[in-house]
PDB file of C-alpha atoms in Angstrom:
ATOM      1  CA  MET A  80     104.702  34.002 117.332  1.00 95.00           C
ATOM      2  CA  GLY A  81     102.392  32.612 114.704  1.00 94.00           C
ATOM      3  CA  ARG A  82     100.528  30.392 117.203  1.00 94.00           C
ATOM      4  CA  ALA A  83      97.154  32.180 117.504  1.00 97.00           C
ATOM      5  CA  HIS A  84      95.395  29.066 116.005  1.00 96.00           C
ATOM      6  CA  HIS A  85      96.685  27.041 118.938  1.00 97.00           C
ATOM      7  CA  LEU A  86      95.812  29.609 121.580  1.00 97.00           C
ATOM      8  CA  LYS A  87      92.259  29.812 120.265  1.00 98.00           C
ATOM      9  CA  GLU A  88      91.911  26.157 121.265  1.00 97.00           C
ATOM     10  CA  THR A  89      93.900  26.076 124.522  1.00 98.00           C
ATOM     11  CA  LEU A  90      93.614  29.449 126.210  1.00 98.00           C
ATOM     12  CA  PRO A  91      89.777  29.603 126.809  1.00 98.00           C
ATOM     13  CA  LYS A  92      89.890  26.068 128.277  1.00 98.00           C
ATOM     14  CA  ASN A  93      93.024  26.785 130.342  1.00 98.00           C
ATOM     15  CA  LEU A  94      91.305  29.838 131.834  1.00 98.00           C
ATOM     16  CA  ARG A  95      88.194  27.931 132.708  1.00 98.00           C
ATOM     17  CA  ASP A  96      90.184  25.049 134.246  1.00 97.00           C
ATOM     18  CA  SER A  97      92.409  27.355 136.283  1.00 97.00           C
ATOM     19  CA  VAL A  98      90.305  30.210 137.627  1.00 97.00           C
ATOM     20  CA  ASP A  99      88.364  29.921 140.863  1.00 96.00           C
ATOM     21  CA  TRP A 100      86.098  32.920 140.827  1.00 97.00           C
ATOM     22  CA  SER A 101      85.828  32.887 144.675  1.00 96.00           C
ATOM     23  CA  ARG A 102      89.580  33.755 144.696  1.00 94.00           C
ATOM     24  CA  PRO A 103      90.305  35.272 141.276  1.00 93.00           C
ATOM     25  CA  ASN A 104      93.547  36.919 142.341  1.00 93.00           C
ATOM     26  CA  ASP A 105      95.283  33.574 142.856  1.00 94.00           C
ATOM     27  CA  VAL A 106      96.214  33.089 139.197  1.00 97.00           C
ATOM     28  CA  GLU A 107      97.097  35.167 136.203  1.00 97.00           C
ATOM     29  CA  PHE A 108      97.776  34.334 132.539  1.00 97.00           C
ATOM     30  CA  VAL A 109     100.299  36.540 130.770  1.00 97.00           C
ATOM     31  CA  VAL A 110     100.251  36.103 126.995  1.00 97.00           C
ATOM     32  CA  LEU A 111     103.160  37.622 125.150  1.00 97.00           C
ATOM     33  CA  ASP A 112     102.667  38.528 121.459  1.00 97.00           C
ATOM     34  CA  TYR A 113     106.225  38.173 120.206  1.00 96.00           C
ATOM     35  CA  SER A 114     105.722  40.125 116.961  1.00 96.00           C
ATOM     36  CA  SER A 115     103.190  37.528 115.877  1.00 96.00           C
ATOM     37  CA  PRO A 116     102.184  37.909 112.155  1.00 95.00           C
ATOM     38  CA  ASP A 117      98.737  36.459 112.593  1.00 95.00           C
ATOM     39  CA  ASP A 118      95.515  37.767 114.229  1.00 96.00           C
ATOM     40  CA  LEU A 119      96.598  37.096 117.780  1.00 96.00           C
ATOM     41  CA  ALA A 120      96.252  40.676 119.062  1.00 94.00           C
ATOM     42  CA  GLU A 121      92.821  41.196 117.477  1.00 94.00           C
ATOM     43  CA  TRP A 122      91.509  37.895 118.686  1.00 96.00           C
ATOM     44  CA  ILE A 123      92.725  38.057 122.305  1.00 95.00           C
ATOM     45  CA  THR A 124      91.481  41.584 122.817  1.00 93.00           C
ATOM     46  CA  THR A 125      87.961  41.057 121.349  1.00 94.00           C
ATOM     47  CA  ASP A 126      86.936  37.431 121.924  1.00 96.00           C
ATOM     48  CA  GLU A 127      83.887  37.489 124.183  1.00 96.00           C
ATOM     49  CA  ARG A 128      84.885  34.218 125.912  1.00 96.00           C
ATOM     50  CA  LEU A 129      87.982  35.971 127.262  1.00 97.00           C
ATOM     51  CA  LYS A 130      86.257  39.241 128.299  1.00 95.00           C
ATOM     52  CA  PRO A 131      85.526  38.220 131.931  1.00 96.00           C
ATOM     53  CA  TYR A 132      89.211  37.294 132.433  1.00 97.00           C
ATOM     54  CA  ARG A 133      90.429  40.489 130.689  1.00 95.00           C
ATOM     55  CA  ASP A 134      88.120  42.670 132.797  1.00 94.00           C
ATOM     56  CA  ALA A 135      89.176  40.941 136.007  1.00 95.00           C
ATOM     57  CA  GLY A 136      92.901  41.378 135.243  1.00 94.00           C
ATOM     58  CA  ILE A 137      93.419  37.652 135.198  1.00 96.00           C
ATOM     59  CA  LEU A 138      94.340  37.624 131.478  1.00 97.00           C
ATOM     60  CA  LYS A 139      97.072  40.040 130.685  1.00 96.00           C
ATOM     61  CA  PHE A 140      98.280  40.646 127.096  1.00 97.00           C
ATOM     62  CA  ALA A 141     101.448  42.360 125.946  1.00 96.00           C
ATOM     63  CA  ARG A 142     103.162  42.802 122.605  1.00 96.00           C
ATOM     64  CA  CYS A 143     106.836  42.959 121.724  1.00 96.00           C
ATOM     65  CA  GLU A 144     107.499  44.573 118.345  1.00 94.00           C
ATOM     66  CA  GLY A 145     110.346  44.155 115.929  1.00 94.00           C
ATOM     67  CA  GLN A 146     111.226  40.474 116.367  1.00 94.00           C
ATOM     68  CA  THR A 147     112.197  38.658 113.185  1.00 92.00           C
ATOM     69  CA  TYR A 148     112.505  35.215 114.613  1.00 90.00           C
ATOM     70  CA  PHE A 149     111.058  33.459 117.634  1.00 91.00           C
ATOM     71  CA  ARG A 150     113.746  33.097 120.284  1.00 92.00           C
ATOM     72  CA  HIS A 151     112.383  30.741 122.975  1.00 93.00           C
ATOM     73  CA  SER A 152     114.584  31.747 125.842  1.00 95.00           C
ATOM     74  CA  HIS A 153     114.210  35.488 125.251  1.00 95.00           C
ATOM     75  CA  ALA A 154     110.394  35.313 124.782  1.00 96.00           C
ATOM     76  CA  LYS A 155     109.968  33.145 127.928  1.00 97.00           C
ATOM     77  CA  ASN A 156     112.170  35.464 130.023  1.00 97.00           C
ATOM     78  CA  MET A 157     110.241  38.439 128.784  1.00 97.00           C
ATOM     79  CA  ALA A 158     106.922  36.842 129.713  1.00 97.00           C
ATOM     80  CA  HIS A 159     108.180  35.751 133.117  1.00 97.00           C
ATOM     81  CA  SER A 160     109.423  39.226 133.800  1.00 96.00           C
ATOM     82  CA  LEU A 161     105.880  40.581 133.188  1.00 96.00           C
ATOM     83  CA  ALA A 162     104.373  38.080 135.629  1.00 96.00           C
ATOM     84  CA  SER A 163     103.448  39.437 139.037  1.00 96.00           C
ATOM     85  CA  GLY A 164     102.977  36.235 141.024  1.00 95.00           C
ATOM     86  CA  ASP A 165     105.249  34.504 143.532  1.00 97.00           C
ATOM     87  CA  VAL A 166     105.346  31.425 141.315  1.00 98.00           C
ATOM     88  CA  VAL A 167     105.959  31.451 137.520  1.00 98.00           C
ATOM     89  CA  CYS A 168     105.126  28.637 135.153  1.00 98.00           C
ATOM     90  CA  ASN A 169     105.730  28.440 131.448  1.00 98.00           C
ATOM     91  CA  VAL A 170     102.803  27.185 129.369  1.00 98.00           C
ATOM     92  CA  ASP A 171     103.432  26.711 125.661  1.00 96.00           C
ATOM     93  CA  ALA A 172     100.649  27.872 123.311  1.00 96.00           C
ATOM     94  CA  ASP A 173      99.714  24.330 122.326  1.00 96.00           C
ATOM     95  CA  ASN A 174      99.427  23.012 125.966  1.00 97.00           C
ATOM     96  CA  PHE A 175      96.349  22.308 127.994  1.00 98.00           C
ATOM     97  CA  VAL A 176      97.093  22.841 131.713  1.00 98.00           C
ATOM     98  CA  GLY A 177      94.262  20.539 132.883  1.00 97.00           C
ATOM     99  CA  PHE A 178      91.591  21.123 135.510  1.00 97.00           C
ATOM    100  CA  GLY A 179      93.166  21.639 138.926  1.00 96.00           C
ATOM    101  CA  PHE A 180      96.698  22.478 137.775  1.00 97.00           C
ATOM    102  CA  ALA A 181      96.802  25.863 139.420  1.00 96.00           C
ATOM    103  CA  GLN A 182      95.579  24.309 142.703  1.00 96.00           C
ATOM    104  CA  TYR A 183      98.248  21.614 142.333  1.00 97.00           C
ATOM    105  CA  LEU A 184     101.018  24.217 142.001  1.00 98.00           C
ATOM    106  CA  ARG A 185      99.652  26.140 144.991  1.00 97.00           C
ATOM    107  CA  ALA A 186      99.831  22.974 147.061  1.00 97.00           C
ATOM    108  CA  VAL A 187     103.413  22.090 145.951  1.00 98.00           C
ATOM    109  CA  PHE A 188     104.864  25.533 146.573  1.00 98.00           C
ATOM    110  CA  GLY A 189     102.913  25.975 149.802  1.00 97.00           C
ATOM    111  CA  ARG A 190     104.757  22.860 151.217  1.00 97.00           C
ATOM    112  CA  ARG A 191     108.106  23.292 149.456  1.00 97.00           C
ATOM    113  CA  PRO A 192     108.738  26.778 148.117  1.00 98.00           C
ATOM    114  CA  ASN A 193     112.138  25.805 146.737  1.00 98.00           C
ATOM    115  CA  SER A 194     110.800  23.239 144.316  1.00 98.00           C
ATOM    116  CA  VAL A 195     111.064  23.109 140.550  1.00 98.00           C
ATOM    117  CA  VAL A 196     108.057  21.399 138.912  1.00 98.00           C
ATOM    118  CA  ALA A 197     108.690  19.867 135.497  1.00 97.00           C
ATOM    119  CA  SER A 198     107.675  17.076 133.159  1.00 95.00           C
ATOM    120  CA  ASN A 199     109.717  13.871 133.490  1.00 92.00           C
ATOM    121  CA  ARG A 200     112.320  14.048 130.708  1.00 85.00           C
ATOM    122  CA  LEU A 201     113.145  10.343 131.090  1.00 83.00           C
ATOM    123  CA  ASP A 202     109.568   9.165 130.475  1.00 87.00           C
ATOM    124  CA  TYR A 203     109.513   8.316 126.781  1.00 82.00           C
ATOM    125  CA  ARG A 204     105.745   8.080 126.864  1.00 87.00           C
ATOM    126  CA  LEU A 205     105.554  11.864 127.237  1.00 88.00           C
ATOM    127  CA  ASN A 206     107.264  12.293 123.864  1.00 82.00           C
ATOM    128  CA  ALA A 207     104.430  10.812 121.870  1.00 85.00           C
ATOM    129  CA  GLY A 208     100.772  11.306 120.983  1.00 90.00           C
ATOM    130  CA  VAL A 209      98.774  13.818 123.051  1.00 92.00           C
ATOM    131  CA  HIS A 210     101.635  14.476 125.434  1.00 94.00           C
ATOM    132  CA  LYS A 211     104.354  15.327 122.854  1.00 90.00           C
ATOM    133  CA  GLY A 212     105.396  18.956 123.516  1.00 90.00           C
ATOM    134  CA  CYS A 213     104.757  19.056 127.241  1.00 93.00           C
ATOM    135  CA  MET A 214     108.417  19.407 128.243  1.00 92.00           C
ATOM    136  CA  GLY A 215     108.171  23.222 128.328  1.00 94.00           C
ATOM    137  CA  ARG A 216     106.025  23.027 131.476  1.00 97.00           C
ATOM    138  CA  ILE A 217     108.285  24.253 134.218  1.00 98.00           C
ATOM    139  CA  ALA A 218     107.252  26.064 137.393  1.00 98.00           C
ATOM    140  CA  LEU A 219     109.337  27.600 140.174  1.00 98.00           C
ATOM    141  CA  SER A 220     109.286  30.584 142.455  1.00 98.00           C
ATOM    142  CA  LYS A 221     109.943  33.871 140.691  1.00 98.00           C
ATOM    143  CA  GLU A 222     112.696  34.489 143.252  1.00 98.00           C
ATOM    144  CA  ASN A 223     114.506  31.250 142.241  1.00 98.00           C
ATOM    145  CA  PHE A 224     113.873  31.926 138.571  1.00 98.00           C
ATOM    146  CA  ILE A 225     115.690  35.245 138.860  1.00 97.00           C
ATOM    147  CA  MET A 226     118.424  33.649 141.002  1.00 97.00           C
ATOM    148  CA  LEU A 227     119.077  31.150 138.168  1.00 97.00           C
ATOM    149  CA  GLY A 228     119.293  33.937 135.566  1.00 97.00           C
ATOM    150  CA  GLY A 229     116.166  32.706 133.808  1.00 97.00           C
ATOM    151  CA  TYR A 230     116.290  30.784 130.540  1.00 96.00           C
ATOM    152  CA  ASP A 231     119.735  30.857 128.800  1.00 95.00           C
ATOM    153  CA  GLU A 232     119.518  33.364 125.955  1.00 93.00           C
ATOM    154  CA  SER A 233     122.901  32.424 124.431  1.00 89.00           C
ATOM    155  CA  ASP A 234     123.270  31.039 120.889  1.00 83.00           C
ATOM    156  CA  ARG A 235     123.527  27.486 122.181  1.00 81.00           C
ATOM    157  CA  PHE A 236     119.768  27.465 122.398  1.00 81.00           C
ATOM    158  CA  ARG A 237     118.885  28.791 118.990  1.00 74.00           C
ATOM    159  CA  GLY A 238     116.208  26.883 117.172  1.00 67.00           C
ATOM    160  CA  TRP A 239     113.860  24.536 119.081  1.00 67.00           C
ATOM    161  CA  SER A 240     114.377  22.538 122.271  1.00 65.00           C
ATOM    162  CA  GLY A 241     116.987  22.528 125.009  1.00 84.00           C
ATOM    163  CA  GLU A 242     116.512  25.733 126.978  1.00 92.00           C
ATOM    164  CA  ASP A 243     113.832  24.177 129.177  1.00 93.00           C
ATOM    165  CA  SER A 244     115.863  21.096 130.193  1.00 91.00           C
ATOM    166  CA  ASP A 245     118.826  23.327 130.809  1.00 92.00           C
ATOM    167  CA  LEU A 246     116.750  25.435 133.257  1.00 95.00           C
ATOM    168  CA  VAL A 247     115.635  22.278 135.143  1.00 95.00           C
ATOM    169  CA  ILE A 248     119.185  20.927 135.313  1.00 93.00           C
ATOM    170  CA  ARG A 249     120.547  24.202 136.637  1.00 94.00           C
ATOM    171  CA  ALA A 250     117.743  24.389 139.212  1.00 96.00           C
ATOM    172  CA  VAL A 251     118.566  20.970 140.535  1.00 94.00           C
ATOM    173  CA  ARG A 252     122.327  21.827 140.626  1.00 93.00           C
ATOM    174  CA  LYS A 253     121.309  24.804 142.799  1.00 95.00           C
ATOM    175  CA  PHE A 254     119.572  22.338 145.127  1.00 95.00           C
ATOM    176  CA  LEU A 255     116.005  23.116 144.206  1.00 97.00           C
ATOM    177  CA  ARG A 256     113.832  20.061 144.855  1.00 97.00           C
ATOM    178  CA  PRO A 257     112.628  18.440 141.633  1.00 97.00           C
ATOM    179  CA  VAL A 258     108.937  17.573 141.529  1.00 98.00           C
ATOM    180  CA  MET A 259     107.903  15.560 138.466  1.00 96.00           C
ATOM    181  CA  LEU A 260     104.442  16.065 136.973  1.00 95.00           C
ATOM    182  CA  ARG A 261     102.904  12.639 136.983  1.00 90.00           C
ATOM    183  CA  ASP A 262      99.193  13.377 136.439  1.00 94.00           C
ATOM    184  CA  ARG A 263      98.719  13.009 132.687  1.00 93.00           C
ATOM    185  CA  ARG A 264      95.652  15.316 132.709  1.00 95.00           C
ATOM    186  CA  PHE A 265      98.076  18.191 133.301  1.00 97.00           C
ATOM    187  CA  LEU A 266     100.220  17.268 130.293  1.00 96.00           C
ATOM    188  CA  ARG A 267      97.964  17.145 127.222  1.00 97.00           C
ATOM    189  CA  VAL A 268      99.072  18.949 124.083  1.00 96.00           C
ATOM    190  CA  LEU A 269      97.462  19.766 120.716  1.00 95.00           C
ATOM    191  CA  GLN A 270      98.927  17.424 118.134  1.00 91.00           C
ATOM    192  CA  HIS A 271     100.770  18.974 115.185  1.00 81.00           C
ATOM    193  CA  SER A 272     103.901  18.548 113.056  1.00 78.00           C
ATOM    194  CA  ASP A 273     107.475  19.148 114.205  1.00 73.00           C
ATOM    195  CA  LEU A 274     107.853  21.474 111.275  1.00 70.00           C
ATOM    196  CA  GLU A 275     105.247  23.795 112.856  1.00 74.00           C
ATOM    197  CA  ARG A 276     107.273  23.799 116.085  1.00 75.00           C
ATOM    198  CA  ILE A 277     110.282  25.440 114.372  1.00 73.00           C
ATOM    199  CA  LYS A 278     108.424  27.439 111.722  1.00 76.00           C
ATOM    200  CA  HIS A 279     109.298  30.935 113.045  1.00 78.00           C
ATOM    201  CA  THR A 280     112.770  30.168 114.496  1.00 79.00           C
ATOM    202  CA  ASP A 281     116.008  31.164 112.797  1.00 74.00           C
ATOM    203  CA  TYR A 282     116.577  27.458 111.950  1.00 62.00           C
ATOM    204  CA  ALA A 283     113.190  27.171 110.376  1.00 50.00           C
ATOM    205  CA  ASP A 284     112.617  24.442 107.752  1.00 47.00           C
ATOM    206  CA  THR A 285     116.122  22.991 108.120  1.00 60.00           C
ATOM    207  CA  GLU A 286     116.788  19.298 108.113  1.00 60.00           C
ATOM    208  CA  ASP A 287     119.359  19.713 110.909  1.00 65.00           C
ATOM    209  CA  GLU A 288     116.786  21.168 113.293  1.00 61.00           C
ATOM    210  CA  LEU A 289     114.186  18.484 112.496  1.00 61.00           C
ATOM    211  CA  ALA A 290     116.870  15.823 113.085  1.00 64.00           C
ATOM    212  CA  LYS A 291     117.626  17.329 116.466  1.00 62.00           C
ATOM    213  CA  ILE A 292     113.942  17.116 117.404  1.00 58.00           C
ATOM    214  CA  GLU A 293     113.818  13.501 116.336  1.00 59.00           C
ATOM    215  CA  SER A 294     116.968  12.656 118.365  1.00 57.00           C
ATOM    216  CA  LEU A 295     115.272  13.999 121.515  1.00 54.00           C
ATOM    217  CA  ASP A 296     111.969  12.185 121.067  1.00 54.00           C
ATOM    218  CA  GLY A 297     112.641   9.802 123.955  1.00 51.00           C
ATOM    219  CA  SER A 298     112.971   6.601 121.992  1.00 52.00           C
ATOM    220  CA  ASN A 299     116.733   6.913 121.980  1.00 53.00           C
ATOM    221  CA  MET A 300     118.107   7.847 125.383  1.00 53.00           C
ATOM    222  CA  ARG A 301     121.711   8.313 124.332  1.00 55.00           C
ATOM    223  CA  PRO A 302     121.358  11.929 123.018  1.00 54.00           C
ATOM    224  CA  ILE A 303     119.311  12.856 126.076  1.00 60.00           C
ATOM    225  CA  LEU A 304     121.879  11.451 128.483  1.00 63.00           C
ATOM    226  CA  ARG A 305     124.717  13.167 126.552  1.00 62.00           C
ATOM    227  CA  TYR A 306     122.744  16.421 126.864  1.00 63.00           C
ATOM    228  CA  VAL A 307     122.294  15.996 130.611  1.00 67.00           C
ATOM    229  CA  VAL A 308     126.033  15.272 131.115  1.00 65.00           C
ATOM    230  CA  ASP A 309     126.923  18.309 129.001  1.00 66.00           C
ATOM    231  CA  ARG A 310     124.649  20.604 130.995  1.00 67.00           C
ATOM    232  CA  ALA A 311     125.883  19.184 134.344  1.00 66.00           C
ATOM    233  CA  VAL A 312     129.232  20.964 133.789  1.00 65.00           C
ATOM    234  CA  ALA A 313     127.808  24.158 132.376  1.00 73.00           C
ATOM    235  CA  PRO A 314     127.423  27.338 134.476  1.00 75.00           C
ATOM    236  CA  ARG A 315     124.577  27.198 136.987  1.00 87.00           C
ATOM    237  CA  VAL A 316     123.491  30.762 136.419  1.00 92.00           C
ATOM    238  CA  ALA A 317     122.589  31.929 132.903  1.00 92.00           C
ATOM    239  CA  ASN A 318     122.966  35.360 131.250  1.00 92.00           C
ATOM    240  CA  ARG A 319     125.484  36.711 133.760  1.00 89.00           C
ATOM    241  CA  GLY A 320     125.923  40.429 133.474  1.00 83.00           C
ATOM    242  CA  ARG A 321     122.964  40.767 131.086  1.00 88.00           C
ATOM    243  CA  PRO A 322     119.339  41.680 131.865  1.00 89.00           C
ATOM    244  CA  ILE A 323     117.026  38.756 131.034  1.00 92.00           C
ATOM    245  CA  GLY A 324     114.127  39.293 128.656  1.00 94.00           C
ATOM    246  CA  ALA A 325     115.312  42.770 127.745  1.00 93.00           C
ATOM    247  CA  GLY A 326     113.344  44.736 125.216  1.00 93.00           C
ATOM    248  CA  SER A 327     110.365  47.036 124.762  1.00 91.00           C
ATOM    249  CA  VAL A 328     106.959  45.611 125.577  1.00 93.00           C
ATOM    250  CA  ALA A 329     103.581  47.327 125.480  1.00 92.00           C
ATOM    251  CA  TRP A 330     100.643  46.152 127.639  1.00 92.00           C
ATOM    252  CA  TYR A 331      97.278  45.844 125.919  1.00 79.00           C
ATOM    253  CA  SER A 332      95.842  48.662 128.051  1.00 70.00           C
ATOM    254  CA  ASP A 333      98.600  50.959 126.691  1.00 62.00           C
ATOM    255  CA  LEU A 334      98.082  49.788 123.104  1.00 54.00           C
ATOM    256  CA  ARG A 335      94.332  50.483 123.430  1.00 56.00           C
ATOM    257  CA  ARG A 336      94.879  54.007 124.727  1.00 50.00           C
ATOM    258  CA  SER A 337      97.284  54.824 121.844  1.00 48.00           C
ATOM    259  CA  ALA A 338      94.996  53.449 119.146  1.00 43.00           C
TER     260      ALA A 338
END
């Protein structure tokens, strides 16, 4: 929502760095337009750089109408539900995946299918400069993602940050093997303000939300450790009794036919 200007920089490069045209069916990019107020839909469906990937079915685009605020957990669950692969990986709009990342994931899950791949939350160097904002990069099998109940859509994860670490902690508590992303070329992020990170959330522009972001920046470990302890006693499976990522979504192909 409202991040087309980031995708215009990251998505073409991410596609180039991830797609092996000798085996194009090995990877897909699902972009979810979560009621974005900018030109995301027009750009992603007309940009000539993206046309080969659209035509090959590698780049898939869907739109969810009627969302007033960006709800991270719900949007991520919705996008993951649309994915067709055996392994799902969240990539935030401001993230560069890096050349070879798709092959890296294939190798990890080929050896250990019950892994959870994530950025190292205790590495403070990943919370600064060109790496700040990489903590949303989490990959696991779709089967295990569903088993965990996806991202927690409850009110405890309103605003920005928290739902991704919660998923990793629950995965480890369910005995998935943690694999930390150590290659920095896979963890580069466009630099921008924290205010932009929360712009479209229901806590947008509040001092409390910005303070929460600053408390989790890695320079002070106490809030992070307190968060880990808190999540360690929380339920292992999220969204019990509720469908994850529920809502109406239209694929680009359907939107085009109805236009």
